[in-house]
CSV table of C-alpha atoms in Angstrom, one decimal:
chain,number,residue,atom,x,y,z
A,1,MET,CA,4.1,29.1,145.9
A,2,LEU,CA,4.4,32.8,145.1
A,3,ILE,CA,3.4,33.8,141.7
A,4,ARG,CA,3.4,37.5,141.2
A,5,ASP,CA,2.0,39.8,138.6
A,6,ALA,CA,2.6,43.4,137.8
A,7,ALA,CA,0.1,44.6,140.3
A,8,ASP,CA,2.2,43.2,143.2
A,9,LEU,CA,5.3,45.0,142.2
A,10,THR,CA,6.9,47.4,144.7
A,11,GLU,CA,9.9,49.8,144.5
A,12,ASN,CA,12.1,46.8,145.5
A,13,ASP,CA,11.3,45.0,142.3
A,14,VAL,CA,12.7,47.8,140.0
A,15,THR,CA,15.8,46.8,138.3
A,16,PRO,CA,18.8,49.0,139.5
A,17,LYS,CA,19.9,51.4,136.8
A,18,GLY,CA,23.3,50.0,136.5
A,19,LEU,CA,22.0,46.5,135.7
A,20,TYR,CA,19.5,48.0,133.4
A,21,LEU,CA,22.1,49.8,131.4
A,22,ARG,CA,24.2,46.7,131.3
A,23,ARG,CA,21.2,44.8,129.9
A,24,ARG,CA,21.1,47.3,127.1
A,25,GLU,CA,24.7,46.6,126.2
A,26,PHE,CA,23.8,42.9,126.3
A,27,ILE,CA,21.0,43.4,123.8
A,28,ALA,CA,23.1,45.6,121.6
A,29,GLY,CA,25.7,42.8,121.7
A,30,ALA,CA,23.1,40.1,121.0
A,31,ALA,CA,21.8,42.2,118.1
A,32,LEU,CA,25.3,42.5,116.6
A,33,GLY,CA,25.7,38.7,117.0
A,34,LEU,CA,22.6,38.1,115.1
A,35,GLY,CA,24.0,39.9,112.1
A,36,LEU,CA,26.6,37.1,111.7
A,37,PRO,CA,25.9,33.9,109.7
A,38,ALA,CA,23.9,31.4,111.7
A,39,LEU,CA,25.8,28.7,113.5
A,40,ALA,CA,24.5,25.3,114.4
A,41,GLU,CA,25.8,25.7,118.0
A,42,ALA,CA,23.9,27.5,120.6
A,43,ALA,CA,24.6,31.2,120.8
A,44,PRO,CA,24.3,33.2,124.0
A,45,LEU,CA,20.8,34.7,124.5
A,46,PRO,CA,20.6,36.2,127.9
A,47,GLY,CA,17.2,37.5,129.1
A,48,ARG,CA,16.2,40.0,131.8
A,49,LYS,CA,14.5,38.6,134.8
A,50,SER,CA,10.7,38.4,134.9
A,51,VAL,CA,8.1,38.5,137.6
A,52,TYR,CA,6.4,35.6,135.9
A,53,SER,CA,9.3,33.3,136.7
A,54,THR,CA,8.8,30.6,139.3
A,55,PRO,CA,11.4,30.4,142.1
A,56,GLU,CA,11.5,26.6,141.7
A,57,LYS,CA,14.8,25.0,140.8
A,58,PRO,CA,15.1,24.5,137.0
A,59,THR,CA,15.4,21.0,135.6
A,60,PRO,CA,19.0,20.2,134.4
A,61,ARG,CA,19.6,21.3,130.8
A,62,GLU,CA,20.7,17.8,130.0
A,63,ASP,CA,17.2,16.5,130.8
A,64,ILE,CA,15.4,19.3,129.0
A,65,THR,CA,17.3,18.7,125.9
A,66,THR,CA,17.3,14.9,125.8
A,67,TYR,CA,13.7,14.1,126.9
A,68,ASN,CA,11.5,15.6,124.2
A,69,ASN,CA,8.2,14.9,122.5
A,70,TYR,CA,8.8,16.2,119.0
A,71,TYR,CA,7.3,13.6,116.6
A,72,GLU,CA,8.7,15.4,113.6
A,73,PHE,CA,12.0,13.8,114.7
A,74,GLY,CA,10.7,10.4,115.9
A,75,VAL,CA,8.2,9.2,118.5
A,76,ASP,CA,10.7,8.2,121.3
A,77,LYS,CA,11.8,10.7,123.9
A,78,ASP,CA,15.5,10.5,122.8
A,79,ASP,CA,14.8,10.6,119.1
A,80,PRO,CA,14.6,14.5,118.8
A,81,ALA,CA,18.0,15.0,120.4
A,82,ARG,CA,19.5,12.4,118.0
A,83,ASN,CA,17.7,13.5,114.8
A,84,ALA,CA,17.1,17.2,115.1
A,85,GLY,CA,20.6,18.2,114.0
A,86,SER,CA,19.5,17.9,110.4
A,87,LEU,CA,17.0,20.8,110.7
A,88,LYS,CA,18.2,24.1,109.1
A,89,THR,CA,17.0,27.0,111.1
A,90,ARG,CA,18.4,29.7,108.8
A,91,PRO,CA,17.0,31.2,106.6
A,92,TRP,CA,13.7,31.1,108.5
A,93,THR,CA,10.6,33.2,108.1
A,94,VAL,CA,7.3,33.4,110.0
A,95,VAL,CA,4.2,34.4,108.0
A,96,VAL,CA,1.7,36.4,110.1
A,97,GLU,CA,-1.6,36.6,108.2
A,98,GLY,CA,-5.3,36.6,108.4
A,99,GLU,CA,-7.5,39.0,110.4
A,100,CYS,CA,-5.0,41.8,111.1
A,101,ALA,CA,-4.2,45.2,109.8
A,102,LYS,CA,-0.6,44.6,108.9
A,103,PRO,CA,0.0,41.0,107.8
A,104,GLY,CA,3.5,40.2,106.7
A,105,THR,CA,6.4,37.8,106.5
A,106,TYR,CA,9.0,38.2,109.3
A,107,ASP,CA,12.6,37.1,109.1
A,108,ILE,CA,13.6,35.2,112.2
A,109,ASP,CA,16.3,37.7,113.0
A,110,THR,CA,13.8,40.6,112.8
A,111,LEU,CA,11.6,38.7,115.2
A,112,LEU,CA,14.5,38.2,117.6
A,113,ARG,CA,14.9,42.0,117.7
A,114,LEU,CA,11.2,42.7,118.1
A,115,ALA,CA,11.4,42.9,121.9
A,116,PRO,CA,14.1,42.6,124.6
A,117,PRO,CA,14.5,39.0,125.5
A,118,GLU,CA,13.1,38.0,128.9
A,119,GLU,CA,14.0,34.9,131.0
A,120,ARG,CA,10.8,33.2,131.9
A,121,ILE,CA,11.2,30.2,134.3
A,122,TYR,CA,8.0,28.2,133.8
A,123,ARG,CA,6.5,25.0,135.0
A,124,HIS,CA,6.0,22.6,132.0
A,125,ARG,CA,3.4,19.8,132.4
A,126,CYS,CA,3.2,17.1,129.8
A,127,VAL,CA,-0.2,15.4,129.1
A,128,GLU,CA,1.7,12.1,129.8
A,129,GLY,CA,2.1,12.9,133.5
A,130,TRP,CA,5.6,14.3,133.8
A,131,SER,CA,6.8,17.9,134.4
A,132,MET,CA,9.9,20.1,134.3
A,133,ILE,CA,10.9,23.6,135.3
A,134,ILE,CA,12.2,25.3,132.2
A,135,PRO,CA,14.2,28.6,132.0
A,136,TRP,CA,12.9,29.8,128.6
A,137,VAL,CA,14.1,33.0,126.9
A,138,GLY,CA,11.7,34.9,124.7
A,139,PHE,CA,9.1,37.6,124.4
A,140,PRO,CA,5.4,37.8,124.9
A,141,LEU,CA,3.3,36.7,121.9
A,142,SER,CA,1.2,39.7,122.5
A,143,THR,CA,4.1,42.0,121.5
A,144,LEU,CA,4.0,40.5,118.0
A,145,LEU,CA,0.2,40.3,117.7
A,146,SER,CA,-0.2,44.0,118.9
A,147,ARG,CA,2.3,45.0,116.2
A,148,VAL,CA,0.2,43.4,113.4
A,149,GLY,CA,-3.1,44.8,114.8
A,150,PRO,CA,-5.7,42.0,115.1
A,151,THR,CA,-9.1,43.1,113.7
A,152,SER,CA,-12.3,42.6,115.6
A,153,LYS,CA,-12.9,39.3,113.7
A,154,ALA,CA,-9.7,37.8,115.1
A,155,LYS,CA,-11.1,35.4,117.7
A,156,TYR,CA,-8.5,32.7,117.4
A,157,VAL,CA,-4.8,32.4,116.5
A,158,ALA,CA,-3.7,29.4,114.5
A,159,PHE,CA,0.0,28.2,114.4
A,160,GLU,CA,1.8,25.9,112.1
A,161,THR,CA,5.2,24.0,112.4
A,162,LEU,CA,7.6,23.7,109.5
A,163,TYR,CA,6.8,20.8,107.1
A,164,ARG,CA,10.1,19.7,105.6
A,165,PRO,CA,10.3,15.8,105.6
A,166,ALA,CA,13.9,16.0,104.1
A,167,GLU,CA,15.1,17.5,107.4
A,168,MET,CA,12.3,16.1,109.7
A,169,PRO,CA,12.4,12.3,109.3
A,170,GLY,CA,9.4,11.7,111.5
A,171,GLN,CA,7.2,13.5,108.9
A,172,ARG,CA,7.8,10.7,106.4
A,173,ARG,CA,5.1,8.7,108.2
A,174,ALA,CA,1.6,10.0,109.0
A,175,VAL,CA,1.9,9.4,112.8
A,176,LEU,CA,0.1,12.8,113.1
A,177,GLU,CA,-1.4,15.1,110.5
A,178,TRP,CA,1.5,17.2,109.1
A,179,PRO,CA,2.3,20.0,109.4
A,180,TYR,CA,1.7,20.0,113.2
A,181,ARG,CA,-1.0,22.6,114.0
A,182,GLU,CA,-2.0,24.3,117.2
A,183,GLY,CA,-4.3,27.1,118.2
A,184,LEU,CA,-5.3,29.5,121.0
A,185,ARG,CA,-8.2,31.8,121.6
A,186,ILE,CA,-7.2,35.4,121.1
A,187,ASP,CA,-7.4,36.2,124.8
A,188,GLU,CA,-5.2,33.3,125.6
A,189,ALA,CA,-2.8,34.4,122.9
A,190,MET,CA,-2.7,38.0,124.4
A,191,ASN,CA,-2.2,36.8,128.0
A,192,PRO,CA,1.1,38.1,129.3
A,193,LEU,CA,2.2,34.5,130.2
A,194,THR,CA,2.0,33.3,126.6
A,195,LEU,CA,5.6,33.4,125.3
A,196,LEU,CA,7.3,33.1,122.0
A,197,ALA,CA,10.5,31.3,123.1
A,198,THR,CA,13.7,31.7,121.2
A,199,GLY,CA,16.1,30.5,123.9
A,200,LEU,CA,16.7,28.1,126.8
A,201,TYR,CA,19.1,28.4,129.7
A,202,GLY,CA,20.5,31.7,128.4
A,203,GLU,CA,21.3,30.4,124.9
A,204,THR,CA,19.4,30.1,121.6
A,205,LEU,CA,17.0,27.1,121.4
A,206,PRO,CA,18.4,23.7,120.6
A,207,ASN,CA,16.6,22.2,117.6
A,208,GLN,CA,15.0,19.4,119.6
A,209,ASN,CA,13.3,22.1,121.8
A,210,GLY,CA,11.7,23.8,118.8
A,211,ALA,CA,14.3,26.1,117.3
A,212,PRO,CA,14.3,28.8,116.1
A,213,ILE,CA,11.0,30.0,117.6
A,214,ARG,CA,8.3,28.2,119.5
A,215,LEU,CA,5.2,28.9,121.6
A,216,VAL,CA,5.1,28.4,125.4
A,217,VAL,CA,1.7,28.3,127.1
A,218,PRO,CA,2.6,27.2,130.7
A,219,TRP,CA,-0.9,26.6,132.0
A,220,LYS,CA,-1.7,24.1,129.2
A,221,TYR,CA,-0.4,20.6,128.5
A,222,GLY,CA,2.9,20.7,126.7
A,223,PHE,CA,1.6,19.7,123.2
A,224,LYS,CA,-0.2,23.1,123.0
A,225,SER,CA,3.2,24.8,122.9
A,226,ILE,CA,3.9,24.3,119.2
A,227,LYS,CA,7.6,24.2,118.0
A,228,SER,CA,9.5,25.6,115.1
A,229,ILE,CA,6.7,27.9,114.0
A,230,VAL,CA,6.5,29.1,110.3
A,231,ARG,CA,2.9,30.5,110.2
A,232,ILE,CA,0.7,32.4,112.6
A,233,LYS,CA,-2.8,33.2,111.4
A,234,LEU,CA,-5.5,35.3,113.1
A,235,GLN,CA,-8.9,34.0,112.3
A,236,ALA,CA,-12.6,34.0,113.2
A,237,THR,CA,-13.0,30.2,113.6
A,238,GLN,CA,-11.5,27.7,116.0
A,239,PRO,CA,-8.4,26.3,114.4
A,240,ARG,CA,-7.7,22.6,113.7
A,241,THR,CA,-5.1,21.2,116.1
A,242,ALA,CA,-2.9,18.1,115.5
A,243,TRP,CA,-3.6,16.0,118.6
A,244,ASN,CA,-7.3,16.9,118.5
A,245,VAL,CA,-7.5,15.6,114.9
A,246,SER,CA,-5.6,12.5,116.0
A,247,ALA,CA,-7.8,11.6,119.0
A,248,PRO,CA,-10.6,14.1,119.5
A,249,GLY,CA,-11.9,12.3,122.6
A,250,GLU,CA,-8.5,12.6,124.3
A,251,TYR,CA,-7.0,15.9,123.4
A,252,GLY,CA,-9.4,18.9,123.5
A,253,PHE,CA,-8.8,22.4,122.0
A,254,TYR,CA,-8.3,24.0,125.4
A,255,SER,CA,-6.2,21.3,127.1
A,256,ASN,CA,-5.7,23.3,130.2
A,257,VAL,CA,-3.7,21.5,133.0
A,258,ASN,CA,-6.5,20.2,135.2
A,259,PRO,CA,-6.1,17.5,137.9
A,260,GLU,CA,-9.9,17.1,138.0
A,261,VAL,CA,-10.3,16.1,134.4
A,262,ASP,CA,-8.5,12.8,133.6
A,263,HIS,CA,-7.2,11.9,130.2
A,264,PRO,CA,-9.5,8.9,129.2
A,265,ARG,CA,-6.5,6.5,129.4
A,266,TRP,CA,-4.7,7.9,132.5
A,267,SER,CA,-5.2,10.0,135.5
A,268,GLN,CA,-4.1,13.7,135.5
A,269,ALA,CA,-4.2,14.0,139.3
A,270,THR,CA,-0.5,13.6,139.8
A,271,GLU,CA,2.7,14.1,137.9
A,272,ARG,CA,6.3,13.0,138.1
A,273,ARG,CA,8.7,16.0,138.2
A,274,ILE,CA,11.7,15.0,136.2
A,275,GLY,CA,14.5,14.3,138.7
A,276,GLU,CA,12.1,13.5,141.6
A,277,PHE,CA,11.2,10.1,142.9
A,278,LYS,CA,7.7,10.5,144.2
A,279,ARG,CA,4.8,11.7,142.1
A,280,ARG,CA,3.5,15.1,143.2
A,281,PRO,CA,-0.1,16.4,143.0
A,282,THR,CA,-0.9,18.3,139.8
A,283,VAL,CA,-2.1,21.9,140.4
A,284,MET,CA,-5.1,23.5,138.5
A,285,PHE,CA,-3.9,25.5,135.5
A,286,ASN,CA,-0.4,24.2,136.4
A,287,GLY,CA,-0.2,26.7,139.2
A,288,TYR,CA,-1.1,29.7,137.0
A,289,ALA,CA,-4.7,30.0,138.1
A,290,ARG,CA,-4.3,33.6,139.3
A,291,GLN,CA,-3.3,34.8,135.9
A,292,VAL,CA,-5.5,32.7,133.7
A,293,ALA,CA,-8.6,31.4,135.6
A,294,PRO,CA,-10.7,34.5,134.8
A,295,MET,CA,-10.5,33.7,131.1
A,296,TYR,CA,-12.5,30.5,131.7
A,297,ALA,CA,-15.0,31.9,134.2
A,298,GLY,CA,-18.4,30.2,133.7
A,299,MET,CA,-17.0,27.6,131.3
A,300,ASP,CA,-17.6,23.9,132.0
A,301,LEU,CA,-14.0,22.7,131.9
A,302,ARG,CA,-15.1,19.1,131.7
A,303,LYS,CA,-16.8,19.9,128.4
A,304,TYR,CA,-14.1,22.2,127.2
A,305,TYR,CA,-11.2,20.0,128.1
B,1,MET,CA,17.2,-39.6,124.8
B,2,GLY,CA,20.1,-38.9,127.2
B,3,ARG,CA,21.2,-35.4,128.1
B,4,THR,CA,24.4,-34.7,126.3
B,5,TRP,CA,26.7,-31.9,127.3
B,6,LEU,CA,25.6,-30.0,124.1
B,7,GLU,CA,22.0,-30.1,125.3
B,8,ARG,CA,23.1,-28.8,128.7
B,9,LEU,CA,25.1,-26.0,127.0
B,10,ASN,CA,22.0,-25.1,124.9
B,11,TYR,CA,19.9,-24.9,128.0
B,12,VAL,CA,22.4,-22.6,129.8
B,13,LEU,CA,22.6,-20.4,126.7
B,14,VAL,CA,18.8,-20.0,126.7
B,15,LEU,CA,18.9,-19.1,130.4
B,16,LEU,CA,21.6,-16.5,129.7
B,17,LEU,CA,19.7,-15.0,126.7
B,18,CYS,CA,16.6,-14.6,128.9
B,19,LEU,CA,18.7,-13.0,131.6
B,20,ALA,CA,20.5,-10.6,129.3
B,21,PRO,CA,17.9,-7.8,129.0
B,22,ALA,CA,17.6,-7.8,132.9
B,23,ALA,CA,21.4,-7.6,133.2
B,24,TRP,CA,21.4,-4.8,130.7
B,25,LEU,CA,18.7,-2.9,132.6
B,26,VAL,CA,20.5,-3.4,135.9
B,27,TRP,CA,23.7,-2.1,134.3
B,28,ARG,CA,22.0,1.0,132.9
B,29,THR,CA,20.3,1.7,136.2
B,30,VAL,CA,23.6,1.5,138.1
B,31,GLN,CA,25.3,3.7,135.4
B,32,GLY,CA,22.4,6.2,135.6
B,33,ASP,CA,21.8,5.7,131.9
B,34,LEU,CA,18.0,5.3,131.9
B,35,GLY,CA,17.3,8.9,130.6
B,36,ALA,CA,15.5,11.8,132.2
B,37,ASN,CA,12.6,9.6,133.4
B,38,PRO,CA,14.3,6.4,134.6
B,39,ILE,CA,11.1,5.0,136.3
B,40,GLU,CA,9.2,5.2,133.0
B,41,THR,CA,12.0,3.6,131.1
B,42,LEU,CA,12.3,0.7,133.5
B,43,ILE,CA,8.5,0.0,133.4
B,44,ARG,CA,8.4,0.2,129.7
B,45,GLN,CA,11.5,-1.9,129.1
B,46,LEU,CA,10.4,-4.6,131.6
B,47,GLY,CA,6.9,-4.8,130.0
B,48,VAL,CA,8.3,-5.0,126.4
B,49,TRP,CA,10.8,-7.7,127.4
B,50,GLY,CA,8.0,-9.7,129.2
B,51,LEU,CA,5.9,-9.5,126.0
B,52,ARG,CA,8.8,-10.5,123.8
B,53,LEU,CA,9.6,-13.5,125.9
B,54,LEU,CA,5.9,-14.6,126.0
B,55,ILE,CA,6.0,-14.4,122.2
B,56,ALA,CA,9.3,-16.3,122.1
B,57,GLY,CA,7.6,-19.0,124.2
B,58,LEU,CA,4.8,-19.2,121.7
B,59,CYS,CA,7.4,-19.8,118.9
B,60,ILE,CA,8.9,-22.9,120.5
B,61,THR,CA,6.2,-25.5,119.7
B,62,PRO,CA,5.9,-24.5,116.0
B,63,LEU,CA,9.7,-24.5,115.6
B,64,ALA,CA,10.0,-27.9,117.3
B,65,ARG,CA,7.3,-29.3,115.0
B,66,ILE,CA,8.5,-27.7,111.8
B,67,PHE,CA,12.2,-28.6,112.4
B,68,LYS,CA,11.3,-32.0,114.0
B,69,LYS,CA,13.3,-31.1,117.1
B,70,PRO,CA,11.1,-32.4,120.0
B,71,ARG,CA,13.8,-31.5,122.5
B,72,PHE,CA,13.2,-27.8,121.8
B,73,ILE,CA,10.1,-28.2,123.9
B,74,ARG,CA,12.1,-28.1,127.1
B,75,PHE,CA,12.9,-24.5,126.5
B,76,ARG,CA,9.2,-23.5,127.0
B,77,ARG,CA,9.4,-23.6,130.8
B,78,PRO,CA,12.5,-21.3,131.3
B,79,VAL,CA,11.3,-18.9,128.6
B,80,GLY,CA,7.8,-18.8,130.1
B,81,LEU,CA,9.1,-18.4,133.7
B,82,PHE,CA,11.4,-15.6,132.6
B,83,ALA,CA,8.5,-13.9,130.8
B,84,PHE,CA,6.6,-14.1,134.1
B,85,GLY,CA,9.6,-12.7,136.0
B,86,TYR,CA,9.8,-9.6,133.7
B,87,ILE,CA,6.1,-9.0,133.9
B,88,LEU,CA,6.0,-9.4,137.7
B,89,THR,CA,8.9,-6.9,138.0
B,90,HIS,CA,7.1,-4.6,135.5
B,91,LEU,CA,4.0,-4.7,137.7
B,92,SER,CA,5.9,-4.3,140.9
B,93,THR,CA,7.7,-1.3,139.5
B,94,TYR,CA,4.4,0.3,138.6
B,95,ILE,CA,2.9,-0.4,142.1
B,96,GLY,CA,5.9,0.2,144.3
B,97,ILE,CA,7.9,2.9,142.5
B,98,ASP,CA,5.7,4.7,140.1
B,99,GLN,CA,2.6,4.8,142.3
B,100,TYR,CA,4.5,4.4,145.6
B,101,PHE,CA,1.9,1.9,146.9
B,102,ASP,CA,-0.9,4.4,146.5
B,103,TRP,CA,-3.5,1.6,146.6
B,104,HIS,CA,-6.3,4.1,146.1
B,105,ALA,CA,-4.8,5.5,142.9
B,106,ILE,CA,-3.9,1.9,141.7
B,107,TRP,CA,-7.4,0.6,142.3
B,108,LYS,CA,-8.8,3.6,140.4
B,109,ASP,CA,-6.5,2.9,137.5
B,110,ILE,CA,-7.5,-0.8,137.4
B,111,VAL,CA,-11.2,0.0,137.2
B,112,LYS,CA,-11.0,3.1,135.1
B,113,ARG,CA,-8.2,2.6,132.6
B,114,PRO,CA,-8.9,-0.2,130.0
B,115,TYR,CA,-5.2,-0.7,129.4
B,116,ILE,CA,-4.5,-1.3,133.1
B,117,THR,CA,-7.6,-3.4,133.5
B,118,ILE,CA,-6.4,-5.6,130.6
B,119,GLY,CA,-2.8,-5.7,131.8
B,120,MET,CA,-4.0,-6.8,135.3
B,121,LEU,CA,-6.3,-9.4,133.8
B,122,GLY,CA,-3.4,-10.8,131.8
B,123,PHE,CA,-1.1,-10.9,134.8
B,124,THR,CA,-3.8,-12.7,136.9
B,125,LEU,CA,-4.3,-15.3,134.3
B,126,LEU,CA,-0.5,-15.8,134.1
B,127,LEU,CA,-0.3,-16.7,137.8
B,128,PRO,CA,-1.7,-20.3,137.6
B,129,LEU,CA,0.7,-21.0,134.7
B,130,ALA,CA,3.7,-19.8,136.7
B,131,LEU,CA,2.5,-21.8,139.8
B,132,THR,CA,2.2,-25.1,137.8
B,133,SER,CA,5.6,-24.8,136.1
B,134,PHE,CA,7.3,-27.2,138.5
B,135,ASN,CA,7.6,-30.9,138.2
B,136,ALA,CA,5.9,-31.5,141.5
B,137,ALA,CA,2.9,-29.4,140.5
B,138,ILE,CA,2.6,-31.2,137.1
B,139,ARG,CA,2.7,-34.6,138.8
B,140,LYS,CA,0.0,-33.5,141.3
B,141,ILE,CA,-2.5,-32.0,138.8
B,142,GLY,CA,-1.8,-34.5,135.9
B,143,PRO,CA,-0.9,-33.6,132.3
B,144,LYS,CA,-4.5,-33.2,131.2
B,145,THR,CA,-5.3,-30.4,133.7
B,146,TRP,CA,-1.8,-28.9,133.1
B,147,ARG,CA,-2.5,-28.7,129.4
B,148,ARG,CA,-5.8,-27.1,130.0
B,149,ILE,CA,-4.4,-24.5,132.4
B,150,HIS,CA,-1.5,-23.7,130.1
B,151,SER,CA,-3.7,-23.2,127.0
B,152,LEU,CA,-4.6,-19.9,128.8
B,153,ILE,CA,-1.5,-18.6,127.2
B,154,TYR,CA,-3.4,-18.2,123.9
B,155,LEU,CA,-5.6,-15.7,125.7
B,156,ILE,CA,-2.8,-14.1,127.8
B,157,VAL,CA,-0.5,-13.1,125.0
B,158,PRO,CA,-3.2,-11.2,123.0
B,159,LEU,CA,-4.2,-9.5,126.2
B,160,GLY,CA,-0.5,-8.4,126.6
B,161,VAL,CA,-0.5,-7.0,123.0
B,162,THR,CA,-3.8,-5.2,123.6
B,163,HIS,CA,-2.4,-3.7,126.8
B,164,TYR,CA,0.5,-2.3,124.8
B,165,TYR,CA,-1.7,-1.1,121.9
B,166,LEU,CA,-4.0,0.8,124.3
B,167,LEU,CA,-1.3,2.8,126.0
B,168,VAL,CA,0.4,4.0,122.8
B,169,LYS,CA,-0.3,7.6,122.0
B,170,ALA,CA,0.0,7.9,118.2
B,171,ASP,CA,2.5,5.5,116.6
B,172,HIS,CA,0.6,2.1,116.7
B,173,ARG,CA,3.1,0.4,114.5
B,174,PRO,CA,5.1,-1.4,117.2
B,175,PRO,CA,2.1,-3.0,119.0
B,176,LEU,CA,0.6,-3.9,115.6
B,177,ILE,CA,3.8,-5.7,114.6
B,178,TYR,CA,3.7,-7.7,117.8
B,179,GLY,CA,0.0,-8.4,117.2
B,180,ALA,CA,0.8,-9.7,113.6
B,181,ILE,CA,3.4,-12.1,114.9
B,182,VAL,CA,1.0,-13.4,117.6
B,183,ALA,CA,-1.7,-13.8,115.0
B,184,LEU,CA,0.7,-15.8,112.8
B,185,LEU,CA,1.7,-18.1,115.7
B,186,LEU,CA,-1.9,-18.7,116.8
B,187,GLY,CA,-2.9,-19.2,113.2
B,188,TRP,CA,-0.2,-21.8,112.8
B,189,ARG,CA,-1.7,-23.8,115.6
B,190,VAL,CA,-5.1,-23.7,114.0
B,191,ALA,CA,-3.7,-24.7,110.6
B,192,ALA,CA,-1.5,-27.5,112.1
B,193,LYS,CA,-4.6,-29.4,113.1
B,194,TRP,CA,-5.3,-29.9,109.4
B,195,TRP,CA,-1.8,-29.7,108.1
B,196,PRO,CA,-0.6,-33.3,107.5
B,197,VAL,CA,3.2,-32.5,107.6
B,198,ALA,CA,2.8,-30.8,110.9
B,199,ALA,CA,0.6,-33.6,112.2
B,200,ARG,CA,3.2,-36.2,111.3
B,201,ALA,CA,5.9,-34.4,113.2
B,202,PRO,CA,6.6,-35.7,116.7
B,203,ARG,CA,4.1,-34.3,119.2
B,204,PRO,CA,5.7,-32.4,122.1
B,205,SER,CA,5.5,-34.0,125.5
B,206,VAL,CA,4.6,-32.2,128.7
B,207,GLN,CA,7.7,-33.2,130.6
B,208,PRO,CA,11.0,-31.5,129.6
């Protein structure tokens, strides 16, 4: 498979000027649209093409939006699609705080205008042994982090999901520690692959997929990609993460996709791509080794699973 | 006691009830209504129904004794055989469809993953019960041996619940509910030994 990064780009990869200008119109249109009161239905959110996208065929939207692990809405795969309608995604703010020069509270509509939306078609590998190809729309997390200016003490980034049991029925039972928490090392957070997704299939995110804004870290198991984010904190210490608290021997802080290191209860050597019959071999770092392996050079990935 | 038409009707109803989840799964498969991951749904549903029927089978003797309906006992064989059928299909789906006969991977699973080890152990122990659930087999081995073989069920059902408990990621409530029901049913059997009312109730016979 061909996974390119900026260094591989040639003249042929430059977007033609006509398309580029049309994209600007698109963004202007999208920005206008965002001024309107929020609607429950998905709104168009086109994104420009990205060199980080995989050429693989995306999983049907129907499967991506009905087969979800989002325990805030229930533990079964079809629970989120059924129950997430109750979540109100406006008004919505994201607090960015901790070890940074310019902490602040961002309104979601400000965040949506922070950077031009990009379409990133990523492989998504769940720790349970299934995978999808998902056409996300969003912008790099590094765009936001650079804006707030991390200090030299910012070694990690901690994320929190909304805690609102009235709209998230799964939170009424302590299946996991609420609110859901996740975290990344600062270099992982600044990696150009790491995405803040606000859309799917050219439209704003459905609630069951983590609306209005979620993390996507494609070389890690899906549970690292925290949904419906309300807090981002830069800090010196490794953050507490929901699944690690639930079962520390099974879900590590790093949780990089790794066919060599099995989950204690099941093998990670293969995966079932949703829509396919036979299992396929799982690839190191979910096929993103070129972009991310150097971050883990010299680390024992069996120890730091 | 002669076989009345009502008894025959009851028997057919029990068979139909045992068959209903399978029919429902076949229908959903044909309709393409098993969700985004149909193989996982099939395996999970077949396993859950196998366990439910095993537990239903464990309910029959206490119900027969408590309600003084010795003829209930004849339902144990079809319910037990249907449970075996669901579990056999559950295992076959894992081997033949999920793992696509990758014997190397399957063997690694059996030795490395406690929930699969326990599931396979439970299935292996279930085999002698299924093989001696025919009149000819019972006649050949005699009721005493039959009883001894079939008391393995008191080990098999807890193994099934453990298999379920160990594969759940975070919400352990469903397997714990099954576990509590099984504990109640096994506890009743211990208590019945000293419980005069139960002891006076007619003892079930081996033959249906």
